[in-house]
PDB file of C-alpha atoms in Angstrom:
ATOM      1  CA  MET Y 517     112.104 111.692 112.537  1.00 46.00           C
ATOM      2  CA  HIS Y 518     110.314 114.926 111.709  1.00 45.00           C
ATOM      3  CA  HIS Y 519     106.804 114.859 112.437  1.00 43.00           C
ATOM      4  CA  GLY Y 520     105.580 117.857 110.531  1.00 39.00           C
ATOM      5  CA  ARG Y 521     102.095 117.945 108.858  1.00 33.00           C
ATOM      6  CA  ILE Y 522     100.947 119.671 105.596  1.00 31.00           C
ATOM      7  CA  ALA Y 523      97.559 121.466 105.546  1.00 33.00           C
ATOM      8  CA  VAL Y 524      95.970 121.490 102.491  1.00 31.00           C
ATOM      9  CA  SER Y 525      92.466 122.166 101.018  1.00 32.00           C
ATOM     10  CA  GLY Y 526      90.346 120.372  98.728  1.00 33.00           C
ATOM     11  CA  PRO Y 527      90.344 116.427  98.202  1.00 32.00           C
ATOM     12  CA  ALA Y 528      92.275 116.789  94.829  1.00 32.00           C
ATOM     13  CA  LEU Y 529      95.067 118.516  96.679  1.00 29.00           C
ATOM     14  CA  VAL Y 530      95.130 115.907  99.390  1.00 30.00           C
ATOM     15  CA  ALA Y 531      95.253 113.148  96.902  1.00 32.00           C
ATOM     16  CA  ALA Y 532      98.057 114.995  94.946  1.00 31.00           C
ATOM     17  CA  LEU Y 533     100.522 115.998  97.989  1.00 31.00           C
ATOM     18  CA  GLY Y 534      99.352 113.204 100.361  1.00 37.00           C
ATOM     19  CA  PRO Y 535     101.868 110.549  99.377  1.00 40.00           C
ATOM     20  CA  ALA Y 536     104.735 112.998  99.096  1.00 40.00           C
ATOM     21  CA  GLY Y 537     105.102 113.144 102.713  1.00 48.00           C
ATOM     22  CA  CYS Y 538     106.749 109.703 103.392  1.00 62.00           C
ATOM     23  CA  GLY Y 539     107.342 108.496  99.796  1.00 59.00           C
ATOM     24  CA  GLY Y 540     103.941 106.758  99.976  1.00 48.00           C
ATOM     25  CA  GLY Y 541     101.902 105.773  96.888  1.00 45.00           C
ATOM     26  CA  SER Y 542      99.457 103.066  96.078  1.00 40.00           C
ATOM     27  CA  THR Y 543      99.389  99.444  94.999  1.00 39.00           C
ATOM     28  CA  GLY Y 544      95.593 100.014  94.296  1.00 36.00           C
ATOM     29  CA  ASN Y 545      93.999  98.269  97.154  1.00 37.00           C
ATOM     30  CA  GLU Y 546      93.679 100.977 100.139  1.00 38.00           C
ATOM     31  CA  ASP Y 547      90.420  99.855 101.120  1.00 37.00           C
ATOM     32  CA  GLY Y 548      91.585  96.396 102.323  1.00 38.00           C
ATOM     33  CA  ALA Y 549      93.691  97.480 105.133  1.00 42.00           C
ATOM     34  CA  LYS Y 550      90.744  98.405 107.353  1.00 45.00           C
ATOM     35  CA  SER Y 551      89.054  94.918 107.178  1.00 45.00           C
ATOM     36  CA  GLN Y 552      92.239  92.966 107.747  1.00 58.00           C
ATOM     37  CA  ALA Y 553      93.457  91.349 110.679  1.00 63.00           C
ATOM     38  CA  PRO Y 554      96.081  93.471 112.723  1.00 74.00           C
ATOM     39  CA  ALA Y 555      99.547  93.556 111.287  1.00 81.00           C
ATOM     40  CA  ALA Y 556     102.084  91.130 112.596  1.00 85.00           C
ATOM     41  CA  ALA Y 557     103.420  92.278 115.998  1.00 91.00           C
ATOM     42  CA  MET Y 558     106.744  94.087 115.994  1.00 94.00           C
ATOM     43  CA  ASN Y 559     109.766  92.441 117.887  1.00 95.00           C
ATOM     44  CA  PRO Y 560     112.542  94.864 118.232  1.00 93.00           C
ATOM     45  CA  SER Y 561     114.706  92.384 120.283  1.00 94.00           C
ATOM     46  CA  ALA Y 562     117.046  91.376 117.432  1.00 97.00           C
ATOM     47  CA  VAL Y 563     118.021  92.200 113.964  1.00 98.00           C
ATOM     48  CA  ARG Y 564     118.619  89.079 111.953  1.00 98.00           C
ATOM     49  CA  THR Y 565     118.232  87.675 108.682  1.00 98.00           C
ATOM     50  CA  ASN Y 566     115.516  85.416 107.114  1.00 97.00           C
ATOM     51  CA  ASP Y 567     114.631  83.871 103.694  1.00 96.00           C
ATOM     52  CA  SER Y 568     112.077  85.726 101.592  1.00 96.00           C
ATOM     53  CA  PRO Y 569     110.546  85.946  98.290  1.00 95.00           C
ATOM     54  CA  LEU Y 570     113.230  88.580  97.524  1.00 97.00           C
ATOM     55  CA  GLY Y 571     116.171  86.316  99.086  1.00 96.00           C
ATOM     56  CA  THR Y 572     117.656  86.876 102.215  1.00 97.00           C
ATOM     57  CA  VAL Y 573     116.628  90.036 103.916  1.00 98.00           C
ATOM     58  CA  LEU Y 574     116.600  91.685 107.356  1.00 98.00           C
ATOM     59  CA  VAL Y 575     113.706  90.939 109.843  1.00 98.00           C
ATOM     60  CA  ASP Y 576     113.137  91.602 113.346  1.00 98.00           C
ATOM     61  CA  GLY Y 577     113.031  89.183 116.305  1.00 97.00           C
ATOM     62  CA  GLY Y 578     109.799  87.924 115.107  1.00 96.00           C
ATOM     63  CA  GLY Y 579     110.511  87.578 111.436  1.00 97.00           C
ATOM     64  CA  ARG Y 580     108.880  90.686 110.374  1.00 97.00           C
ATOM     65  CA  THR Y 581     110.331  92.429 107.471  1.00 98.00           C
ATOM     66  CA  LEU Y 582     112.572  95.560 107.812  1.00 98.00           C
ATOM     67  CA  TYR Y 583     112.526  98.377 105.373  1.00 98.00           C
ATOM     68  CA  LEU Y 584     114.791 101.482 104.385  1.00 96.00           C
ATOM     69  CA  PHE Y 585     113.723 104.769 103.103  1.00 94.00           C
ATOM     70  CA  THR Y 586     116.334 105.536 100.436  1.00 93.00           C
ATOM     71  CA  ALA Y 587     115.690 109.413 101.039  1.00 90.00           C
ATOM     72  CA  ASP Y 588     116.804 109.035 104.717  1.00 90.00           C
ATOM     73  CA  GLY Y 589     120.290 110.380 105.417  1.00 80.00           C
ATOM     74  CA  LYS Y 590     122.984 108.110 106.595  1.00 83.00           C
ATOM     75  CA  ASN Y 591     122.442 107.584 110.461  1.00 79.00           C
ATOM     76  CA  THR Y 592     119.865 110.264 110.348  1.00 83.00           C
ATOM     77  CA  ASN Y 593     115.934 109.983 109.858  1.00 78.00           C
ATOM     78  CA  SER Y 594     115.131 112.727 107.339  1.00 73.00           C
ATOM     79  CA  MET Y 595     111.600 111.318 106.484  1.00 75.00           C
ATOM     80  CA  ASP Y 596     108.915 114.218 106.953  1.00 75.00           C
ATOM     81  CA  CYS Y 597     106.174 111.995 108.265  1.00 80.00           C
ATOM     82  CA  ASP Y 598     102.809 112.876 109.694  1.00 85.00           C
ATOM     83  CA  ALA Y 599     100.545 110.612 111.770  1.00 89.00           C
ATOM     84  CA  ALA Y 600      99.144 108.734 108.792  1.00 91.00           C
ATOM     85  CA  CYS Y 601     102.576 108.002 107.608  1.00 89.00           C
ATOM     86  CA  LEU Y 602     103.749 107.135 110.885  1.00 89.00           C
ATOM     87  CA  LYS Y 603     101.122 104.454 111.321  1.00 94.00           C
ATOM     88  CA  LEU Y 604     101.928 103.069 107.899  1.00 95.00           C
ATOM     89  CA  TRP Y 605     105.736 103.034 108.334  1.00 95.00           C
ATOM     90  CA  PRO Y 606     106.422 102.835 112.045  1.00 95.00           C
ATOM     91  CA  PRO Y 607     110.275 103.054 112.887  1.00 94.00           C
ATOM     92  CA  MET Y 608     111.861 100.220 114.550  1.00 95.00           C
ATOM     93  CA  GLU Y 609     112.773 101.579 118.040  1.00 94.00           C
ATOM     94  CA  GLY Y 610     115.007 100.252 120.818  1.00 93.00           C
ATOM     95  CA  LYS Y 611     118.441  98.489 120.836  1.00 93.00           C
ATOM     96  CA  PRO Y 612     118.038  95.035 119.489  1.00 95.00           C
ATOM     97  CA  LYS Y 613     120.779  92.587 119.621  1.00 97.00           C
ATOM     98  CA  ALA Y 614     122.318  90.880 116.590  1.00 98.00           C
ATOM     99  CA  GLY Y 615     120.699  87.594 115.359  1.00 97.00           C
ATOM    100  CA  ASP Y 616     121.636  85.201 112.901  1.00 97.00           C
ATOM    101  CA  GLY Y 617     123.088  86.498 109.621  1.00 98.00           C
ATOM    102  CA  VAL Y 618     123.901  90.114 110.318  1.00 98.00           C
ATOM    103  CA  ASP Y 619     127.170  91.872 111.545  1.00 98.00           C
ATOM    104  CA  ALA Y 620     126.638  93.365 115.029  1.00 98.00           C
ATOM    105  CA  GLY Y 621     128.845  96.213 113.958  1.00 97.00           C
ATOM    106  CA  LEU Y 622     126.274  97.450 111.506  1.00 97.00           C
ATOM    107  CA  ILE Y 623     123.499  97.892 114.154  1.00 97.00           C
ATOM    108  CA  GLY Y 624     123.164 101.218 115.705  1.00 95.00           C
ATOM    109  CA  THR Y 625     120.546 103.890 116.537  1.00 93.00           C
ATOM    110  CA  THR Y 626     119.769 107.374 115.625  1.00 90.00           C
ATOM    111  CA  ASP Y 627     117.646 109.952 117.588  1.00 81.00           C
ATOM    112  CA  ASP Y 628     113.958 109.922 116.639  1.00 69.00           C
ATOM    113  CA  ALA Y 629     112.297 112.699 118.532  1.00 73.00           C
ATOM    114  CA  GLY Y 630     114.009 111.428 121.794  1.00 79.00           C
ATOM    115  CA  ARG Y 631     113.626 107.736 121.064  1.00 85.00           C
ATOM    116  CA  ALA Y 632     116.302 105.351 119.663  1.00 90.00           C
ATOM    117  CA  GLN Y 633     115.306 104.388 116.072  1.00 92.00           C
ATOM    118  CA  VAL Y 634     117.381 101.297 114.958  1.00 95.00           C
ATOM    119  CA  THR Y 635     119.836 101.619 112.092  1.00 95.00           C
ATOM    120  CA  TYR Y 636     121.538  98.966 109.995  1.00 97.00           C
ATOM    121  CA  ALA Y 637     124.641 100.115 108.110  1.00 96.00           C
ATOM    122  CA  GLY Y 638     123.497 103.633 108.713  1.00 94.00           C
ATOM    123  CA  HIS Y 639     120.083 103.204 107.444  1.00 95.00           C
ATOM    124  CA  PRO Y 640     117.130 103.893 109.711  1.00 95.00           C
ATOM    125  CA  LEU Y 641     114.751 100.856 109.787  1.00 96.00           C
ATOM    126  CA  TYR Y 642     111.009 100.695 109.430  1.00 96.00           C
ATOM    127  CA  TYR Y 643     108.140  98.254 109.487  1.00 97.00           C
ATOM    128  CA  TYR Y 644     105.379  98.273 106.684  1.00 97.00           C
ATOM    129  CA  ALA Y 645     101.972  98.121 108.332  1.00 96.00           C
ATOM    130  CA  ALA Y 646     100.234  95.990 105.498  1.00 96.00           C
ATOM    131  CA  ASP Y 647     102.656  93.237 106.440  1.00 96.00           C
ATOM    132  CA  ARG Y 648     100.474  90.794 108.247  1.00 92.00           C
ATOM    133  CA  ALA Y 649     102.761  87.937 108.828  1.00 94.00           C
ATOM    134  CA  ALA Y 650     106.355  87.212 109.356  1.00 95.00           C
ATOM    135  CA  GLY Y 651     108.153  87.188 105.990  1.00 94.00           C
ATOM    136  CA  ASP Y 652     105.488  89.363 104.141  1.00 96.00           C
ATOM    137  CA  VAL Y 653     107.235  91.780 101.860  1.00 97.00           C
ATOM    138  CA  LYS Y 654     104.187  94.011 100.814  1.00 96.00           C
ATOM    139  CA  GLY Y 655     106.298  97.307 101.449  1.00 97.00           C
ATOM    140  CA  GLN Y 656     108.898  96.472  98.928  1.00 97.00           C
ATOM    141  CA  GLY Y 657     109.586  98.868  96.123  1.00 97.00           C
ATOM    142  CA  ILE Y 658     106.759 101.141  96.976  1.00 95.00           C
ATOM    143  CA  ASP Y 659     107.344 104.426  94.982  1.00 93.00           C
ATOM    144  CA  GLY Y 660     110.749 103.190  94.205  1.00 95.00           C
ATOM    145  CA  VAL Y 661     111.921 104.308  97.655  1.00 94.00           C
ATOM    146  CA  TRP Y 662     110.981 101.612 100.219  1.00 96.00           C
ATOM    147  CA  PHE Y 663     113.126  98.500 100.153  1.00 98.00           C
ATOM    148  CA  ALA Y 664     114.090  95.679 102.290  1.00 98.00           C
ATOM    149  CA  LEU Y 665     117.766  95.345 103.253  1.00 97.00           C
ATOM    150  CA  ASP Y 666     120.287  92.612 102.694  1.00 98.00           C
ATOM    151  CA  ALA Y 667     122.963  91.519 105.345  1.00 98.00           C
ATOM    152  CA  LYS Y 668     125.210  93.895 103.941  1.00 97.00           C
ATOM    153  CA  GLY Y 669     122.608  96.791 104.318  1.00 96.00           C
ATOM    154  CA  ALA Y 670     122.113  97.288 100.853  1.00 97.00           C
ATOM    155  CA  ALA Y 671     118.598  97.887  99.568  1.00 97.00           C
ATOM    156  CA  VAL Y 672     117.196  94.757  97.701  1.00 98.00           C
ATOM    157  CA  LYS Y 673     115.972  96.073  94.526  1.00 96.00           C
ATOM    158  CA  LYS Y 674     114.280  92.653  93.266  1.00 95.00           C
ATOM    159  CA  ALA Y 675     110.484  93.279  92.935  1.00 94.00           C
ATOM    160  CA  ALA Y 676     108.180  91.434  95.256  1.00 90.00           C
ATOM    161  CA  PRO Y 677     106.003  88.643  93.693  1.00 85.00           C
ATOM    162  CA  ALA Y 678     102.542  89.970  92.797  1.00 80.00           C
ATOM    163  CA  ALA Y 679     100.904  87.991  95.487  1.00 63.00           C
ATOM    164  CA  SER Y 680     103.098  89.835  98.273  1.00 48.00           C
ATOM    165  CA  ALA Y 681     101.955  93.371  97.046  1.00 46.00           C
ATOM    166  CA  THR Y 682      98.222  92.403  96.814  1.00 40.00           C
ATOM    167  CA  GLN Y 683      97.355  89.350  99.035  1.00 43.00           C
ATOM    168  CA  ASP Y 684      95.017  90.200 101.773  1.00 43.00           C
ATOM    169  CA  GLY Y 685      94.269  93.560 100.487  1.00 43.00           C
ATOM    170  CA  GLY Y 686      97.723  94.941 100.881  1.00 44.00           C
ATOM    171  CA  VAL Y 687      98.080  98.576 100.870  1.00 45.00           C
ATOM    172  CA  GLY Y 688     100.537 100.957  99.387  1.00 46.00           C
ATOM    173  CA  GLY Y 689     101.993 104.228 100.479  1.00 47.00           C
ATOM    174  CA  PHE Y 690      99.433 105.925 102.931  1.00 39.00           C
ATOM    175  CA  GLY Y 691      96.421 103.870 102.243  1.00 38.00           C
ATOM    176  CA  TYR Y 692      94.042 106.742 102.287  1.00 28.00           C
TER     177      TYR Y 692
END
């Protein structure tokens, strides 16, 4: 993962360029993230499938939805992400085992600044910070570049139900 920062001046320029760093945008409820309970804990012990409002999607060992960033290259993390972006879209790191519903041969890793970022079917995997509970899919479809994955490793293009995007003050993109 590239951890570059973009220096800009003026609030308008920040608003215009901020989301470009990691494909983030907004669902319109940025202020809700600070007042919410912490996001569901990450559990990188396994990659498995689980039923969700989107159908069957990849989740971690604790049931937290995993996402792909469509601009990433196969088995490479090409997202240029600053600290705010990393906080909102943290990578899944480690060497998980294959759980129910997944093909162990599709699980791999790519180098993320010296750490192993988990991949599935060549796609680096990420969490979305506003997913507050197992099964949340609030990151689905943000800016047309963030999607949950199915068991074959393909992006699930189905839109998340409206409640998933806004319940509990869910945020989109950067959230600032």
